[in-house]
């Protein structure tokens, strides 16, 4: 019986490579896990670095849309004539300062074209701003009824 136990112990030792252990992780498994965690960390860091610029762009777009809306209301009220060209921005909408401290000058252009309907004008308002060297243009298109007598919408 003792002889049988000795031979099974010798056989089990022969099956394993010298210096190999039976438990734990291998070096390759550990390296693969570290590579996956590093990749996930880099993706998260990239997102965190881009977040301030995304907030900046959304603030600029909101200021852009406010300027377009205010200018359209001024045209409808008769304060700005419906004539093609660069138009003055409504007070407080031309030079907006973002939370990041960047001043955002917005240039507004108006294209007014008569339509087949009397006293109805097709308006295309364009607001352009430059943020970090990139020009962005937003267009607002509408039709407005302009009274011939007052020059404003009723």
PDB file of C-alpha atoms in Angstrom:
ATOM      1  CA  UNK A   1       0.000   0.000   0.000  1.00  0.00           C
ATOM      2  CA  UNK A   2       2.822   2.364   0.810  1.00  0.00           C
ATOM      3  CA  UNK A   3       4.359   1.604  -2.558  1.00  0.00           C
ATOM      4  CA  UNK A   4       1.089   2.622  -4.343  1.00  0.00           C
ATOM      5  CA  UNK A   5       0.973   5.986  -2.567  1.00  0.00           C
ATOM      6  CA  UNK A   6       4.583   6.721  -3.481  1.00  0.00           C
ATOM      7  CA  UNK A   7       4.076   5.977  -7.155  1.00  0.00           C
ATOM      8  CA  UNK A   8       0.935   8.175  -7.379  1.00  0.00           C
ATOM      9  CA  UNK A   9       2.814  11.059  -5.729  1.00  0.00           C
ATOM     10  CA  UNK A  10       5.686  10.640  -8.173  1.00  0.00           C
ATOM     11  CA  UNK A  11       3.283  10.589 -11.111  1.00  0.00           C
ATOM     12  CA  UNK A  12       1.500  13.758  -9.974  1.00  0.00           C
ATOM     13  CA  UNK A  13       4.846  15.503  -9.618  1.00  0.00           C
ATOM     14  CA  UNK A  14       5.847  14.458 -13.092  1.00  0.00           C
ATOM     15  CA  UNK A  15       2.715  15.927 -14.665  1.00  0.00           C
ATOM     16  CA  UNK A  16       3.467  19.471 -13.508  1.00  0.00           C
ATOM     17  CA  UNK A  17       6.238  21.529 -14.910  1.00  0.00           C
ATOM     18  CA  UNK A  18       9.043  22.378 -12.529  1.00  0.00           C
ATOM     19  CA  UNK A  19       8.222  25.535 -10.576  1.00  0.00           C
ATOM     20  CA  UNK A  20       4.541  25.588 -11.631  1.00  0.00           C
ATOM     21  CA  UNK A  21       1.889  26.169  -9.008  1.00  0.00           C
ATOM     22  CA  UNK A  22      -1.620  24.849  -8.970  1.00  0.00           C
ATOM     23  CA  UNK A  23      -3.514  28.008  -7.925  1.00  0.00           C
ATOM     24  CA  UNK A  24      -3.583  31.718  -8.773  1.00  0.00           C
ATOM     25  CA  UNK A  25      -3.416  33.676 -12.028  1.00  0.00           C
ATOM     26  CA  UNK A  26      -0.827  33.309 -14.717  1.00  0.00           C
ATOM     27  CA  UNK A  27       1.252  36.204 -15.922  1.00  0.00           C
ATOM     28  CA  UNK A  28      -0.607  36.396 -19.246  1.00  0.00           C
ATOM     29  CA  UNK A  29      -4.000  36.579 -17.531  1.00  0.00           C
ATOM     30  CA  UNK A  30      -2.750  39.396 -15.321  1.00  0.00           C
ATOM     31  CA  UNK A  31      -1.322  41.330 -18.272  1.00  0.00           C
ATOM     32  CA  UNK A  32      -4.564  40.963 -20.249  1.00  0.00           C
ATOM     33  CA  UNK A  33      -6.582  42.220 -17.280  1.00  0.00           C
ATOM     34  CA  UNK A  34      -4.251  45.229 -16.866  1.00  0.00           C
ATOM     35  CA  UNK A  35      -4.497  46.030 -20.575  1.00  0.00           C
ATOM     36  CA  UNK A  36      -8.317  45.973 -20.448  1.00  0.00           C
ATOM     37  CA  UNK A  37      -8.419  48.172 -17.349  1.00  0.00           C
ATOM     38  CA  UNK A  38      -5.942  50.624 -18.902  1.00  0.00           C
ATOM     39  CA  UNK A  39      -8.021  50.884 -22.072  1.00  0.00           C
ATOM     40  CA  UNK A  40     -11.201  51.523 -20.076  1.00  0.00           C
ATOM     41  CA  UNK A  41      -9.381  54.153 -18.000  1.00  0.00           C
ATOM     42  CA  UNK A  42      -8.141  55.960 -21.108  1.00  0.00           C
ATOM     43  CA  UNK A  43     -11.653  56.048 -22.587  1.00  0.00           C
ATOM     44  CA  UNK A  44     -13.054  57.534 -19.370  1.00  0.00           C
ATOM     45  CA  UNK A  45     -10.266  60.112 -19.146  1.00  0.00           C
ATOM     46  CA  UNK A  46     -10.835  61.166 -22.755  1.00  0.00           C
ATOM     47  CA  UNK A  47     -14.513  61.700 -22.005  1.00  0.00           C
ATOM     48  CA  UNK A  48     -13.685  63.726 -18.906  1.00  0.00           C
ATOM     49  CA  UNK A  49     -11.296  65.939 -20.904  1.00  0.00           C
ATOM     50  CA  UNK A  50     -13.893  66.602 -23.614  1.00  0.00           C
ATOM     51  CA  UNK A  51     -16.720  67.468 -21.230  1.00  0.00           C
ATOM     52  CA  UNK A  52     -15.754  71.154 -20.689  1.00  0.00           C
ATOM     53  CA  UNK A  53     -15.652  71.729 -24.450  1.00  0.00           C
ATOM     54  CA  UNK A  54     -19.034  70.085 -24.909  1.00  0.00           C
ATOM     55  CA  UNK A  55     -20.505  72.380 -22.248  1.00  0.00           C
ATOM     56  CA  UNK A  56     -18.854  75.366 -23.938  1.00  0.00           C
ATOM     57  CA  UNK A  57     -20.342  74.425 -27.320  1.00  0.00           C
ATOM     58  CA  UNK A  58     -23.822  73.996 -25.876  1.00  0.00           C
ATOM     59  CA  UNK A  59     -23.592  77.412 -24.164  1.00  0.00           C
ATOM     60  CA  UNK A  60     -22.498  78.982 -27.442  1.00  0.00           C
ATOM     61  CA  UNK A  61     -25.361  77.314 -29.316  1.00  0.00           C
ATOM     62  CA  UNK A  62     -27.869  78.557 -26.719  1.00  0.00           C
ATOM     63  CA  UNK A  63     -26.514  82.121 -27.044  1.00  0.00           C
ATOM     64  CA  UNK A  64     -26.681  81.766 -30.823  1.00  0.00           C
ATOM     65  CA  UNK A  65     -30.335  80.725 -30.727  1.00  0.00           C
ATOM     66  CA  UNK A  66     -31.218  83.532 -28.278  1.00  0.00           C
ATOM     67  CA  UNK A  67     -29.662  86.062 -30.653  1.00  0.00           C
ATOM     68  CA  UNK A  68     -31.625  84.658 -33.615  1.00  0.00           C
ATOM     69  CA  UNK A  69     -34.902  84.654 -31.720  1.00  0.00           C
ATOM     70  CA  UNK A  70     -34.417  88.192 -30.386  1.00  0.00           C
ATOM     71  CA  UNK A  71     -33.513  89.516 -33.812  1.00  0.00           C
ATOM     72  CA  UNK A  72     -36.543  87.852 -35.397  1.00  0.00           C
ATOM     73  CA  UNK A  73     -38.812  89.431 -32.789  1.00  0.00           C
ATOM     74  CA  UNK A  74     -37.229  92.833 -33.465  1.00  0.00           C
ATOM     75  CA  UNK A  75     -37.959  92.415 -37.189  1.00  0.00           C
ATOM     76  CA  UNK A  76     -41.538  91.403 -36.412  1.00  0.00           C
ATOM     77  CA  UNK A  77     -41.922  94.437 -34.140  1.00  0.00           C
ATOM     78  CA  UNK A  78     -40.651  96.778 -36.855  1.00  0.00           C
ATOM     79  CA  UNK A  79     -37.483  97.786 -34.972  1.00  0.00           C
ATOM     80  CA  UNK A  80     -35.274  96.276 -37.692  1.00  0.00           C
ATOM     81  CA  UNK A  81     -36.356  96.701 -41.314  1.00  0.00           C
ATOM     82  CA  UNK A  82     -36.643  93.467 -43.333  1.00  0.00           C
ATOM     83  CA  UNK A  83     -33.738  94.338 -45.625  1.00  0.00           C
ATOM     84  CA  UNK A  84     -30.940  91.959 -46.572  1.00  0.00           C
ATOM     85  CA  UNK A  85     -27.567  92.538 -44.935  1.00  0.00           C
ATOM     86  CA  UNK A  86     -25.824  92.438 -41.591  1.00  0.00           C
ATOM     87  CA  UNK A  87     -28.200  93.411 -38.813  1.00  0.00           C
ATOM     88  CA  UNK A  88     -27.472  94.650 -35.302  1.00  0.00           C
ATOM     89  CA  UNK A  89     -28.056  92.088 -32.600  1.00  0.00           C
ATOM     90  CA  UNK A  90     -30.586  92.598 -29.886  1.00  0.00           C
ATOM     91  CA  UNK A  91     -29.187  94.187 -26.738  1.00  0.00           C
ATOM     92  CA  UNK A  92     -27.257  91.666 -24.673  1.00  0.00           C
ATOM     93  CA  UNK A  93     -26.972  89.036 -27.404  1.00  0.00           C
ATOM     94  CA  UNK A  94     -24.068  90.180 -29.581  1.00  0.00           C
ATOM     95  CA  UNK A  95     -21.076  89.741 -27.266  1.00  0.00           C
ATOM     96  CA  UNK A  96     -21.837  86.871 -24.943  1.00  0.00           C
ATOM     97  CA  UNK A  97     -19.278  85.763 -22.358  1.00  0.00           C
ATOM     98  CA  UNK A  98     -19.286  82.032 -21.707  1.00  0.00           C
ATOM     99  CA  UNK A  99     -18.643  80.464 -18.289  1.00  0.00           C
ATOM    100  CA  UNK A 100     -15.181  79.491 -19.452  1.00  0.00           C
ATOM    101  CA  UNK A 101     -14.384  83.210 -19.850  1.00  0.00           C
ATOM    102  CA  UNK A 102     -14.373  83.224 -23.662  1.00  0.00           C
ATOM    103  CA  UNK A 103     -16.098  86.200 -25.294  1.00  0.00           C
ATOM    104  CA  UNK A 104     -18.359  85.080 -28.121  1.00  0.00           C
ATOM    105  CA  UNK A 105     -19.090  87.747 -30.755  1.00  0.00           C
ATOM    106  CA  UNK A 106     -22.082  86.747 -32.872  1.00  0.00           C
ATOM    107  CA  UNK A 107     -22.566  88.174 -36.383  1.00  0.00           C
ATOM    108  CA  UNK A 108     -26.169  88.226 -37.615  1.00  0.00           C
ATOM    109  CA  UNK A 109     -27.120  88.381 -41.276  1.00  0.00           C
ATOM    110  CA  UNK A 110     -30.603  88.775 -42.712  1.00  0.00           C
ATOM    111  CA  UNK A 111     -31.791  87.717 -46.159  1.00  0.00           C
ATOM    112  CA  UNK A 112     -35.234  89.054 -46.987  1.00  0.00           C
ATOM    113  CA  UNK A 113     -36.985  87.935 -50.156  1.00  0.00           C
ATOM    114  CA  UNK A 114     -40.499  88.846 -51.265  1.00  0.00           C
ATOM    115  CA  UNK A 115     -42.910  85.967 -51.733  1.00  0.00           C
ATOM    116  CA  UNK A 116     -45.846  85.434 -54.077  1.00  0.00           C
ATOM    117  CA  UNK A 117     -48.161  86.662 -51.303  1.00  0.00           C
ATOM    118  CA  UNK A 118     -48.500  90.427 -50.843  1.00  0.00           C
ATOM    119  CA  UNK A 119     -46.811  91.853 -47.744  1.00  0.00           C
ATOM    120  CA  UNK A 120     -45.290  88.457 -46.836  1.00  0.00           C
ATOM    121  CA  UNK A 121     -41.508  88.322 -46.669  1.00  0.00           C
ATOM    122  CA  UNK A 122     -39.376  85.181 -46.511  1.00  0.00           C
ATOM    123  CA  UNK A 123     -36.658  85.733 -43.924  1.00  0.00           C
ATOM    124  CA  UNK A 124     -33.439  83.796 -43.510  1.00  0.00           C
ATOM    125  CA  UNK A 125     -31.532  84.812 -40.394  1.00  0.00           C
ATOM    126  CA  UNK A 126     -27.984  83.502 -40.029  1.00  0.00           C
ATOM    127  CA  UNK A 127     -25.949  83.739 -36.852  1.00  0.00           C
ATOM    128  CA  UNK A 128     -22.230  83.007 -37.112  1.00  0.00           C
ATOM    129  CA  UNK A 129     -19.740  82.728 -34.287  1.00  0.00           C
ATOM    130  CA  UNK A 130     -16.170  81.454 -33.956  1.00  0.00           C
ATOM    131  CA  UNK A 131     -15.368  79.200 -31.037  1.00  0.00           C
ATOM    132  CA  UNK A 132     -11.792  77.929 -30.642  1.00  0.00           C
ATOM    133  CA  UNK A 133     -11.000  78.642 -34.293  1.00  0.00           C
ATOM    134  CA  UNK A 134     -14.067  76.869 -35.657  1.00  0.00           C
ATOM    135  CA  UNK A 135     -16.846  78.830 -37.362  1.00  0.00           C
ATOM    136  CA  UNK A 136     -20.406  77.734 -36.651  1.00  0.00           C
ATOM    137  CA  UNK A 137     -23.455  79.047 -38.486  1.00  0.00           C
ATOM    138  CA  UNK A 138     -27.075  78.566 -37.468  1.00  0.00           C
ATOM    139  CA  UNK A 139     -29.909  79.485 -39.816  1.00  0.00           C
ATOM    140  CA  UNK A 140     -33.493  80.381 -38.963  1.00  0.00           C
ATOM    141  CA  UNK A 141     -35.942  80.505 -41.887  1.00  0.00           C
ATOM    142  CA  UNK A 142     -39.471  81.826 -41.631  1.00  0.00           C
ATOM    143  CA  UNK A 143     -42.098  83.920 -43.383  1.00  0.00           C
ATOM    144  CA  UNK A 144     -43.324  87.126 -41.822  1.00  0.00           C
ATOM    145  CA  UNK A 145     -46.234  89.353 -42.730  1.00  0.00           C
ATOM    146  CA  UNK A 146     -45.049  92.970 -42.792  1.00  0.00           C
ATOM    147  CA  UNK A 147     -47.668  95.720 -42.817  1.00  0.00           C
ATOM    148  CA  UNK A 148     -47.018  98.289 -45.522  1.00  0.00           C
ATOM    149  CA  UNK A 149     -48.337 101.156 -43.378  1.00  0.00           C
ATOM    150  CA  UNK A 150     -46.465 100.450 -40.128  1.00  0.00           C
ATOM    151  CA  UNK A 151     -43.594  98.270 -41.298  1.00  0.00           C
ATOM    152  CA  UNK A 152     -44.335  95.805 -38.493  1.00  0.00           C
ATOM    153  CA  UNK A 153     -46.314  92.643 -38.103  1.00  0.00           C
ATOM    154  CA  UNK A 154     -49.814  92.999 -36.649  1.00  0.00           C
TER     155      UNK A 154
END
